Short mmCIF file of C-alpha atoms and ligand atoms in Angstrom, two decimals:
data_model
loop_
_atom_site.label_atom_id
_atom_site.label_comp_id
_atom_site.label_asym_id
_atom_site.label_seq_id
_atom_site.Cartn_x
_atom_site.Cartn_y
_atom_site.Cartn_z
CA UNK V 24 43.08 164.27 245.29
CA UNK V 25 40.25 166.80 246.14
CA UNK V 26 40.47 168.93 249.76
CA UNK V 27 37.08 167.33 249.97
CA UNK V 28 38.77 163.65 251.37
CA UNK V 29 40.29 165.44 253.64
CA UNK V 30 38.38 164.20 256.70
CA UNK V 31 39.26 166.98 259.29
CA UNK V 32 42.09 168.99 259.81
CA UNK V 33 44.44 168.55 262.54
CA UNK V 34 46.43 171.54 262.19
CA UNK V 35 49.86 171.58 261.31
CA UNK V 36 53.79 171.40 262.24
CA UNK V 37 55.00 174.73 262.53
CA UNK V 38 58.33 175.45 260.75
CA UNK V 39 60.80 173.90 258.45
CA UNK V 40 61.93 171.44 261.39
CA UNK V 41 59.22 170.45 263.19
CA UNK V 42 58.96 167.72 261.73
CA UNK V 43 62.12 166.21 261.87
CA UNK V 44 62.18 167.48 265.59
CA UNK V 45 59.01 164.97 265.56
CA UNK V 46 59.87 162.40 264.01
CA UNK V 47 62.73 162.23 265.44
CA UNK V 48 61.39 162.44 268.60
CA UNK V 49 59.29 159.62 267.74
CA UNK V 50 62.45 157.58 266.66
CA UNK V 51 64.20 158.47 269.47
CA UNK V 52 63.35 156.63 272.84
CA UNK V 53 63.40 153.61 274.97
CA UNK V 54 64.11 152.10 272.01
CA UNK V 55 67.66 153.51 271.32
CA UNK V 56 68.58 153.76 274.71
CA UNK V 57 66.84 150.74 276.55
CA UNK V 58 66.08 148.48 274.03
CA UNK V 59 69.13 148.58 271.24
CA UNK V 60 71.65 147.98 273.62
CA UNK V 61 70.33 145.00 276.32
CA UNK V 62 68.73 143.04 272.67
CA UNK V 63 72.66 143.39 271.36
CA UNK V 64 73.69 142.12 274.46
CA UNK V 65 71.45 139.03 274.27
CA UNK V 66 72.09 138.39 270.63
CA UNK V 67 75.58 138.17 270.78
CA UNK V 68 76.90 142.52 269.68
CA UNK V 69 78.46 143.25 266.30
CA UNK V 70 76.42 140.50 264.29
CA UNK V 71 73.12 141.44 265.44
CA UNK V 72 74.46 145.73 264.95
CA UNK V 73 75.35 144.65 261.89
CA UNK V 74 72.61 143.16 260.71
CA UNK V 75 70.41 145.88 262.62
CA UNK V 76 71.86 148.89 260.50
CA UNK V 77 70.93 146.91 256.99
CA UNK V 78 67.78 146.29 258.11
CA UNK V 79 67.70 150.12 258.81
CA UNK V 80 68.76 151.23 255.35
CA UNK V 81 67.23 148.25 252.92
CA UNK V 82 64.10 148.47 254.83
CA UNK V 83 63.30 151.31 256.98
CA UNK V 84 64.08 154.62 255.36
CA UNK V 85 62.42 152.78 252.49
CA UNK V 86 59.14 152.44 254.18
CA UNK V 87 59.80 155.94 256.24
CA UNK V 88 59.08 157.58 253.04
CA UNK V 89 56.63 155.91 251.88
CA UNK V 90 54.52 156.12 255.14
CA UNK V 91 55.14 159.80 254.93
CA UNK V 92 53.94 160.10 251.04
CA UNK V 93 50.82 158.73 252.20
CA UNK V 94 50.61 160.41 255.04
CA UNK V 95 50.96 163.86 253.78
CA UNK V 96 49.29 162.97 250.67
CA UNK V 97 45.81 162.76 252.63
CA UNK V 98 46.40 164.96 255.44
CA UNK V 99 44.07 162.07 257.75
CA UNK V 100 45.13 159.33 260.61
CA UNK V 101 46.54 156.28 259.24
CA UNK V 102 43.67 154.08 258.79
CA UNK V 103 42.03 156.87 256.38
CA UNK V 104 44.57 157.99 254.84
CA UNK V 105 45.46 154.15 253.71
CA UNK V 106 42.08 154.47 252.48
CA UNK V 107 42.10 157.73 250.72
CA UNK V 108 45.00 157.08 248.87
CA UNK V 109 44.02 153.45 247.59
CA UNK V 110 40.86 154.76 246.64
CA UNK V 111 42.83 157.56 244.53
CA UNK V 112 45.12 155.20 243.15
CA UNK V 113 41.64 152.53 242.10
CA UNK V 114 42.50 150.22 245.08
CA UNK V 115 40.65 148.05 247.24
CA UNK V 116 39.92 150.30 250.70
CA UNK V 117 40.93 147.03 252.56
CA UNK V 118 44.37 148.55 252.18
CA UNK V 119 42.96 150.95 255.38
CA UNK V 120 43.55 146.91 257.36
CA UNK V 121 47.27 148.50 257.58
CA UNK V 122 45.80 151.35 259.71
CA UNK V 123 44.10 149.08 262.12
CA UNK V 124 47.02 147.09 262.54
CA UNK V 125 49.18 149.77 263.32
CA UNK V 126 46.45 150.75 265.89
CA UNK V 127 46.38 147.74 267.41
CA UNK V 128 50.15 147.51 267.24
CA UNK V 129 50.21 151.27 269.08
CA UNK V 130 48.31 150.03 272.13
CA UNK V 131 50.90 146.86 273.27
CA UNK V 132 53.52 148.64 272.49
CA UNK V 133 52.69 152.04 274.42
CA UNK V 134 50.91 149.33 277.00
CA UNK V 135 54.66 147.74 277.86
CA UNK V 136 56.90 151.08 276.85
CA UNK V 137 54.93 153.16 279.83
CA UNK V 138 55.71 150.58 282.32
CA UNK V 139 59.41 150.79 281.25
CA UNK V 140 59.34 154.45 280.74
CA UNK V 141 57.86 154.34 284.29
CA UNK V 142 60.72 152.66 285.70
CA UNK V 143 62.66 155.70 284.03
CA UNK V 144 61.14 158.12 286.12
CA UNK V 145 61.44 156.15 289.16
CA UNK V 146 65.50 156.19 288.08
CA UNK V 147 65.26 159.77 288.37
CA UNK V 148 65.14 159.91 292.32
CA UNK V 149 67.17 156.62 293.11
CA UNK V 150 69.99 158.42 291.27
CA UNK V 151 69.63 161.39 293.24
CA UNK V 152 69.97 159.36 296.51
CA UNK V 153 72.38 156.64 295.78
CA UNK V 154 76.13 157.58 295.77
CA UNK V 155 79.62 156.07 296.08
CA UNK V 156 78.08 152.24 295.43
CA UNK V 157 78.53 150.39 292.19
CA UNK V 158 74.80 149.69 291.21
CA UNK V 159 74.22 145.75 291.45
CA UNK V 160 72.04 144.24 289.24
CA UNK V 161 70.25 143.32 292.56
CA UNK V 162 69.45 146.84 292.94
CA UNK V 163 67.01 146.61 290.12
CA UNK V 164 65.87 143.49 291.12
CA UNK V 165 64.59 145.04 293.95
CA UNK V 166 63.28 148.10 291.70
CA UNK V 167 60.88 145.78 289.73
CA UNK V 168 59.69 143.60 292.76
CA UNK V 169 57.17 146.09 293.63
CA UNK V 170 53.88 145.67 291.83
CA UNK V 171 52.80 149.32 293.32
CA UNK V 172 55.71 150.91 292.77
CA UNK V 173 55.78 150.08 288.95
CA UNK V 174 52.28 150.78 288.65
CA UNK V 175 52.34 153.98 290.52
CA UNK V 176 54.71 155.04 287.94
CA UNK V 177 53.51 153.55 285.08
CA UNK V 178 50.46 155.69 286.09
CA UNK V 179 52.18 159.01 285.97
CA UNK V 180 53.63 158.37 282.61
CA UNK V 181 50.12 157.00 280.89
CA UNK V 182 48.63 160.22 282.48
CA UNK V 183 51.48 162.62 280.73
CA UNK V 184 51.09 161.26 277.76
CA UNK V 185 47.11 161.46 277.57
CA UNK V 186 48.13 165.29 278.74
CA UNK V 187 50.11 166.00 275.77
CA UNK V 188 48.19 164.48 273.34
CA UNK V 189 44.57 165.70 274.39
CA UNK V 190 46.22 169.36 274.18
CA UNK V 191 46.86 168.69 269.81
CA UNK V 192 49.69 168.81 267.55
CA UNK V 193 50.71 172.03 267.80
CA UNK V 194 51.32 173.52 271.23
CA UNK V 195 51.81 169.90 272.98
CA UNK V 196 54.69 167.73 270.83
CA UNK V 197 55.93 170.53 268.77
CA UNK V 198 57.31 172.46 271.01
CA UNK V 199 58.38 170.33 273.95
CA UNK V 200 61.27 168.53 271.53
CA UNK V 201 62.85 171.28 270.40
CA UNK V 202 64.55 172.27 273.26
CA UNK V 203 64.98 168.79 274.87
CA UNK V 204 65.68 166.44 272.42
CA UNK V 205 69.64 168.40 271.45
CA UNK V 206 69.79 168.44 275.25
CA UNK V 207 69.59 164.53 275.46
CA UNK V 208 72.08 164.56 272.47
CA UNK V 209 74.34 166.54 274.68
CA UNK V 210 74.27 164.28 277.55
CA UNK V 211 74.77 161.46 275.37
CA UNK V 212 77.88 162.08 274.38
CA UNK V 213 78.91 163.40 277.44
CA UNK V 214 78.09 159.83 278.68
CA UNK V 215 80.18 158.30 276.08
CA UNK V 216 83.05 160.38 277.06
CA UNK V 217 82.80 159.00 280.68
CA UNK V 218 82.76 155.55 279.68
CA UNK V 219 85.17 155.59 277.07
CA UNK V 220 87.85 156.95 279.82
CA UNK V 221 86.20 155.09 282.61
CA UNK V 222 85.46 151.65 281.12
CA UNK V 223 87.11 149.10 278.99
CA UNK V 224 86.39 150.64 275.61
CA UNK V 225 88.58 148.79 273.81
CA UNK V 226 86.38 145.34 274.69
CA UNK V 227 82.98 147.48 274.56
CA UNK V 228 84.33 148.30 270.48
CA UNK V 229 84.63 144.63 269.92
CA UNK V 230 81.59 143.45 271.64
CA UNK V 231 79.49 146.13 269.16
CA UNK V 232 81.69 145.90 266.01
CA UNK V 233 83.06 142.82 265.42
CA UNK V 234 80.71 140.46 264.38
CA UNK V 235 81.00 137.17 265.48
CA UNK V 236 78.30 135.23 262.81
CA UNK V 237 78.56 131.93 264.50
CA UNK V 238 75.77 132.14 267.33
CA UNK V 239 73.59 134.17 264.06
CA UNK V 240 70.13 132.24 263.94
CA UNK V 241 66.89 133.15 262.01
CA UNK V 242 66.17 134.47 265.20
CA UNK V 243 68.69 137.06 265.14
CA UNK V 244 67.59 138.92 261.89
CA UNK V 245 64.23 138.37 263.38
CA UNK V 246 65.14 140.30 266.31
CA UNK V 247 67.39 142.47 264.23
CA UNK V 248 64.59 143.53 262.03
CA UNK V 249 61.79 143.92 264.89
CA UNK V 250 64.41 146.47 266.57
CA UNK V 251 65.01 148.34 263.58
CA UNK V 252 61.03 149.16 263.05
CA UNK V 253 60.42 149.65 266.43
CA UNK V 254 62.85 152.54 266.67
CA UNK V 255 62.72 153.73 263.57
CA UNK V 256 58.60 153.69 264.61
CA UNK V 257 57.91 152.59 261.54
CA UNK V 258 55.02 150.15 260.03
CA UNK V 259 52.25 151.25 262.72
CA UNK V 260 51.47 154.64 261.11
CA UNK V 261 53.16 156.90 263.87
CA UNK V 262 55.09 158.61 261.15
CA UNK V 263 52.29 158.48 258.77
CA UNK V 264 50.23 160.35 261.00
CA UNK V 265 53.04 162.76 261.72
CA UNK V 266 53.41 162.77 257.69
CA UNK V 267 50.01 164.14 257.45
CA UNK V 268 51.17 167.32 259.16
CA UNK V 269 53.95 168.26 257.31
CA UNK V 270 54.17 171.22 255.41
CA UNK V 271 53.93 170.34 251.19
CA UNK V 272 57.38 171.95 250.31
CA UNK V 273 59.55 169.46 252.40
CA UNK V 274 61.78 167.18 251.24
CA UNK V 275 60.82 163.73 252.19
CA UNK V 276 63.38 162.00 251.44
CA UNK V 277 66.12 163.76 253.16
CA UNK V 278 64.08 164.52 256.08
CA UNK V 279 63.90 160.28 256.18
CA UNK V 280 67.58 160.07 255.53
CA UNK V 281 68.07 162.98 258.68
CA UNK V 282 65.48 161.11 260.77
CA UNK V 283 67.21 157.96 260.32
CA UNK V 284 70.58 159.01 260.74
CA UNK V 285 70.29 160.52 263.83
CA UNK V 286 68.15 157.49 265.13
CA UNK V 287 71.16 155.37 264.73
CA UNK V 288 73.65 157.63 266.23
CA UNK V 289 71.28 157.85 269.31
CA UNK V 290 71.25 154.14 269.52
CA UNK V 291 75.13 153.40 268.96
CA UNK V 292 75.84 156.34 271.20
CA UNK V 293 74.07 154.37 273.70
CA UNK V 294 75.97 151.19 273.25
CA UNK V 295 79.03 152.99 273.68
CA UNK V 296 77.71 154.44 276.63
CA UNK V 297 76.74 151.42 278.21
CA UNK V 298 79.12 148.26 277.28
CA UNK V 299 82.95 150.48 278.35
CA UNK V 300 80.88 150.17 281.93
CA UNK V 301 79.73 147.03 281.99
CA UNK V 302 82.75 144.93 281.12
CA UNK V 303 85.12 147.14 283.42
CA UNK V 304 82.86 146.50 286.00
CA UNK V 305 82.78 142.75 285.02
CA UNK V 306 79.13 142.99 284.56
CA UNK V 307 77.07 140.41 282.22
CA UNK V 308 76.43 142.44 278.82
CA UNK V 309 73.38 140.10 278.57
CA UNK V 310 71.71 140.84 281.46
CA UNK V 311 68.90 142.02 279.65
CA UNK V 312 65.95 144.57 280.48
CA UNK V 313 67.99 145.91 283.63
CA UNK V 314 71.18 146.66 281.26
CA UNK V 315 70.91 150.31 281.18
CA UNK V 316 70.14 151.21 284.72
CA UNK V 317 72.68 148.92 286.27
CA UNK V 318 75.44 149.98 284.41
CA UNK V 319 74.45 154.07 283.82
CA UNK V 320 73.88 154.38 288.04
CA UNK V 321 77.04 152.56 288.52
CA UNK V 322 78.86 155.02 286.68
CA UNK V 323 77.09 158.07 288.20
CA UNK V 324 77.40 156.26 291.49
CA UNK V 325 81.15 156.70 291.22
CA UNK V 326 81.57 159.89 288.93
CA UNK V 327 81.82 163.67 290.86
CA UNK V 328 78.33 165.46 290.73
CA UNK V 329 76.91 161.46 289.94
CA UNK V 330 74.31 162.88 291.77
CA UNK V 331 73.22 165.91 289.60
CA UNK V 332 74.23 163.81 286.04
CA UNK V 333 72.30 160.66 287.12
CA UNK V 334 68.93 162.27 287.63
CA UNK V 335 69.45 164.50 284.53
CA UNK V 336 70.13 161.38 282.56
CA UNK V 337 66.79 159.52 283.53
CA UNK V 338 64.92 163.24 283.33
CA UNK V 339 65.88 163.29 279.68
CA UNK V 340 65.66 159.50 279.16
CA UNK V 341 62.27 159.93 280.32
CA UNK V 342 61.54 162.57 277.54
CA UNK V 343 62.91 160.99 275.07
CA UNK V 344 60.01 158.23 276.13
CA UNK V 345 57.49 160.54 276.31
CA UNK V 346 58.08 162.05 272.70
CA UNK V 347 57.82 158.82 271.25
CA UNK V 348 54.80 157.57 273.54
CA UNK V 349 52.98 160.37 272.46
CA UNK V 350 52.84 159.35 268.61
CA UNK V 351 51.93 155.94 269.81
CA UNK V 352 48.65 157.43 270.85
CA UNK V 353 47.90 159.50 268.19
CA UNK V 354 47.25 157.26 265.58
CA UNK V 355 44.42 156.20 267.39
CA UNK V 356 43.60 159.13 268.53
CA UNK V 357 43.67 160.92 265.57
CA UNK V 358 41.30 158.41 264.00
CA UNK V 359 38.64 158.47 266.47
CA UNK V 360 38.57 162.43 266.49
CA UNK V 361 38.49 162.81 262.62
CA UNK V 362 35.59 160.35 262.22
CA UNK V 363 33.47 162.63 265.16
CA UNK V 364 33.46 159.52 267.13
CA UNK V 365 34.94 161.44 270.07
CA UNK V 366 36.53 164.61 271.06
CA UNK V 367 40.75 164.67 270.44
CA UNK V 368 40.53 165.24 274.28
CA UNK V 369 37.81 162.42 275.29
CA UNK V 370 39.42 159.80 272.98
CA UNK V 371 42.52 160.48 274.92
CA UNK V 372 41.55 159.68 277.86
CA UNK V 373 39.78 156.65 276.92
CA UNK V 374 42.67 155.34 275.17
CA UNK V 375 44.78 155.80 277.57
CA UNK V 376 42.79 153.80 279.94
CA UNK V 377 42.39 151.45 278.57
CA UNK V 378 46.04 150.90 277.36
CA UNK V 379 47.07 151.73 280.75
CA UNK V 380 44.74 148.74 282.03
CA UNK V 381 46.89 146.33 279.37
CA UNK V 382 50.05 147.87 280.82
CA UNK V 383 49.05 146.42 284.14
CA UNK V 384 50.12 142.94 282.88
CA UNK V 385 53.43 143.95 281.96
CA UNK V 386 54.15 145.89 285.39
CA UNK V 387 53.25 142.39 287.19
CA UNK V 388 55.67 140.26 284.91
CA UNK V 389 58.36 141.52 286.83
CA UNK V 390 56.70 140.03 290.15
CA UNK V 391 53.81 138.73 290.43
CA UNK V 392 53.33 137.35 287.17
CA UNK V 393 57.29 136.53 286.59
CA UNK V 394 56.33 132.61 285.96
CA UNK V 395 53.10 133.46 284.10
CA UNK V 396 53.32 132.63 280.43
CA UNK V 397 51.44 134.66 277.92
CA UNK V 398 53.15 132.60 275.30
CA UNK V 399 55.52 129.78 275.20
CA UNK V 400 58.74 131.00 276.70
CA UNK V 401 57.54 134.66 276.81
CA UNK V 402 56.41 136.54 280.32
CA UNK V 403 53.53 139.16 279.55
CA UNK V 404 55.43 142.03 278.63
CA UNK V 405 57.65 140.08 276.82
CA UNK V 406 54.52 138.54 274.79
CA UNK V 407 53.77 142.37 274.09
CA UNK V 408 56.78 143.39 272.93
CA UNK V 409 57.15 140.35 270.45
CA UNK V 410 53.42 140.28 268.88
CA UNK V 411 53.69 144.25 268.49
CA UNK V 412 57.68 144.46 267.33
CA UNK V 413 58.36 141.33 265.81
CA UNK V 414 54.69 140.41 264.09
CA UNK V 415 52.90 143.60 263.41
CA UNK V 416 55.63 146.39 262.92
CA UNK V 417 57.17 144.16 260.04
CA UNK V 418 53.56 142.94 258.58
CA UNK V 419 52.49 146.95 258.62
CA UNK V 420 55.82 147.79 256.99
CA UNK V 421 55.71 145.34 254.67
CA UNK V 422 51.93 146.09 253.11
CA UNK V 423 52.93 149.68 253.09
CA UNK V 424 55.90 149.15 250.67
CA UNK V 425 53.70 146.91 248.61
CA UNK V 426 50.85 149.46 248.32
CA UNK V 427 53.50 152.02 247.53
CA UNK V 428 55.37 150.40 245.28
CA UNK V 429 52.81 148.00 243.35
CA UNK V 430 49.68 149.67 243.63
CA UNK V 431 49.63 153.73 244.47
CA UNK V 432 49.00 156.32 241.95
CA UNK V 433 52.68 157.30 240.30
CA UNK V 434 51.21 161.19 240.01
CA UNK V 435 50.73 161.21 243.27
CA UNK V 436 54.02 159.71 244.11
CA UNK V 437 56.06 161.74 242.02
CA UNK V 438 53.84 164.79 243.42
CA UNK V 439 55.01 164.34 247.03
CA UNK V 440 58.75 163.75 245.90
CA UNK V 441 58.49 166.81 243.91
CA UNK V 442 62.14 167.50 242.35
CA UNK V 443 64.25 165.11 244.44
CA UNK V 444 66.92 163.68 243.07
CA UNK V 445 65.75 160.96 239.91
CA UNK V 446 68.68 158.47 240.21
CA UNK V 447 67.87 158.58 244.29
CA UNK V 448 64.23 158.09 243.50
CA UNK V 449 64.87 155.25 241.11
CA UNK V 450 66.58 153.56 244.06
CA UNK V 451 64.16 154.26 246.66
CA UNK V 452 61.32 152.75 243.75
CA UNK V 453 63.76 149.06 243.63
CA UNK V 454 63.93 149.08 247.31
CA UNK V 455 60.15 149.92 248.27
CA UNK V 456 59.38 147.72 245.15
CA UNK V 457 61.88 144.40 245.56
CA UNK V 458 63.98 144.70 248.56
CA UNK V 459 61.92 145.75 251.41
CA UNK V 460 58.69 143.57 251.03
CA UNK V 461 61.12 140.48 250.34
CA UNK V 462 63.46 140.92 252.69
CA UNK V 463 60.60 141.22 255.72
CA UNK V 464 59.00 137.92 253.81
CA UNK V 465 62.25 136.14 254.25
CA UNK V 466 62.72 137.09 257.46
CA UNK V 467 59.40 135.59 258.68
CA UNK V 468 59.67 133.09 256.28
CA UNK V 469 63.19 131.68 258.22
CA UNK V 470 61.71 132.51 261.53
CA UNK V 471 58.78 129.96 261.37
CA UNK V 472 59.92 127.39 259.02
CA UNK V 473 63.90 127.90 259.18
N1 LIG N 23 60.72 154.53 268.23
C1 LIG N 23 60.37 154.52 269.61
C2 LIG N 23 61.60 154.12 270.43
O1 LIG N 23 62.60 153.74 269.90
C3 LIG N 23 59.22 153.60 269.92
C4 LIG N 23 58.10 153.69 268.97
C5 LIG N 23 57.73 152.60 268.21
C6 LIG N 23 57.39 154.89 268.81
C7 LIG N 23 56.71 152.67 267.30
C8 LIG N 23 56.35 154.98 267.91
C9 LIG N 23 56.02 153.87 267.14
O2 LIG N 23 61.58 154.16 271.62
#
């Protein structure tokens, strides 16, 4: 491909590990530690992990670098670099539909993940105050009761995120996760440590691990699978765009492997965080949304310094949101800069406003709203998080493995894998080819006819 398709440039990641510190950062967020552990809860544990970690190796790092090939391959925001590349590989542009989708699929999922994220940052000062109590699930019933007080917040956090992104690739995201994101590692295990000599570990291990296929549904893998993009932020083009910063001579696919890996670890880490607490406290492991701040302020609640720990915890939980909420803007963003439509700064803002208008829905389906049915059976938010996760994640991933592995240019394949390893390349080809595109057809296949 010529440097004249390159629409504009966005600058770059600095350094060998920027990228993976972004991606990463990306990968790792509400999604590990909010969502992974309160959707095993409600689907049962070890079946749905189970499940959950296939879908993370047959189909994620299989699409993870492929969204990166074509990312870095055009150096452009999602919905032109799906066009670039088709059109370099004599396909249709309506391949770029996969960049609108993913657009689309960036504003309800950053419109529900603020308000949530929001909630996070609230978290930070209640565990400052409250000591010596176990944490009722009451507690955060009363947290979420308060239209204004989840708005306020949700507020703050669409604001940061605008910040970060309006100030570009470079100084904003790039430097910020460096220093935090091994920080929230830290604290992680640290966490786990607690719990495992605090809680009942032993029942928290068989909850997670031991899977129990009997109460498995269509459902479940649906669920499974919608988890496994979400956090891996795949099929949306959040690590495409990211893709089109990286620097030429790194690896792809072990920077996907990396990214993936320590996705996972984040997310089980979590579990094991969470469950030891909840069943010694004979808490209800499928409580749902409220699961992690119950059971994480019951145990600083009791532990020494609960009160410098607990606020710590949310501080960093809150960063891990904001380095993923930030490269559910930029998609967008991106796009509307490189095609002059606005200024990086300007389209920002406007994004953000509007998403942050969306996000209003989901703030009131914990109150006001709570009977209010966006679909059957599902609240607002929870409407949100099922069109965006469950639909359009899977339906992006899905047409980027076919493009990949059916219709883009082999050069230009093999030119962005440069010398890795043929035997794992051959593998990566099946999967991206085969495995990937059928399994997410099955899935949605059993999920509306099953
Ligand atoms: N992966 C993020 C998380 O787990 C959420 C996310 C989804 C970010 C899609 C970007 C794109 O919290």
């Amino acid at each position: 491909m010529d440097k004249l398709s390159k629409l504009k440039s966005h600058g770059a990641w600095v350094g060998r590990w920027t990228f993976i510190l972004a991606a990463t950062g990306s990968a790792v967020g509400l999604g590990n530690i909010w969502g992974f552990p309160y959707k095993a809860g409600t689907n049962g544990g070890g079946a749905f992990v189970l499940i959950y970690l296939l879908c993370i190796l047959a189909i994620g790092i299989p699409i993870m670098i492929s969204e990166i090939i074509i990312g870095r391959r055009s150096g452009n925001s999602p919905i032109n670099a799906m066009r670039l590349v088709a059109r370099d590989s004599n396909s249709s542009s309506g391949w770029q539909i996969v960049g609108w989708s993913g657009i689309l699929a960036g504003i309800l999922i950053l419109s529900f993940y603020s308000v949530i994220a929001g909630i996070c940052f609230n978290y930070i000062f209640i565990a400052a105050s409250s000591t010596g109590s176990i944490s009722s699930p009451d507690q955060f019933a009363e947290v979420i009761s308060s239209p204004i007080n989840l708005i306020l917040w949700h507020t703050l956090f669409m604001i940061l995120t605008a910040l970060i992104v309006s100030a570009g690739v470079k100084n904003g995201i790039g430097r910020m996760v460096k220093i935090l994101m091994p920080l929230l590692g830290f604290i992680m295990i640290f966490m786990v440590f607690y719990s495992v000599l605090n809680g009942d570990f032993n029942k928290a291990m068989k909850f997670l691990f031991e899977p129990d296929f009997s109460n498995v549904t269509s459902d479940t893998f649906l669920q499974a699978m919608g988890q496994a993009f979400f956090s891996l932020s795949l099929g949306m083009g959040s690590i495409m765009a990211y893709g089109a910063y990286m620097p030429k001579d790194q690896k792809v696919v072990n920077t996907s492997f990396t990214v993936a890996s320590l996705d996972s670890l984040v997310a089980i880490l979590a579990g094991l965080a969470i469950f030891p607490i909840i069943f010694a406290f004979n808490l209800e492991p499928n409580s749902g949304p409220g699961l992690v701040f119950v059971s994480m302020l019951s145990a600083f609640n009791q532990m020494e310094f609960g009160f410098v720990i607990g606020p710590l915890f949310f501080i960093l939980l809150s960063i891990a949101a904001l380095s993923s909420s930030i490269s559910l803007l930029e998609p967008g963003v991106a796009f509307l800069a490189e095609e002059d439509i606005l200024s990086r700064k300007r389209a920002a803002e406007i994004l953000s406003f509007f998403i942050w208008i969306l996000g209003l829905g989901s703030a009131l389906s914990f109150n006001l709203w709570a009977d209010f049915n966006l679909m059957p059976g599902r609240n607002f938010l929870d409407s949100m998080d099922f069109l965006a996760n469950q639909i359009l994640l899977p339906f992006g991933g899905m047409l980027i493995a076919i493009f990949v592995g059916w219709f883009m240019n082999k050069n230009l394949i093999s030119d962005e894998l440069g010398n890795a390893n043929p035997l794992l390349i051959r593998i990566w080809r099946f999967f991206v080819k085969f495995i990937a595109p059928l399994s997410v057809a099955l899935i949605f296949y059993n999920a509306i006819f099953g």
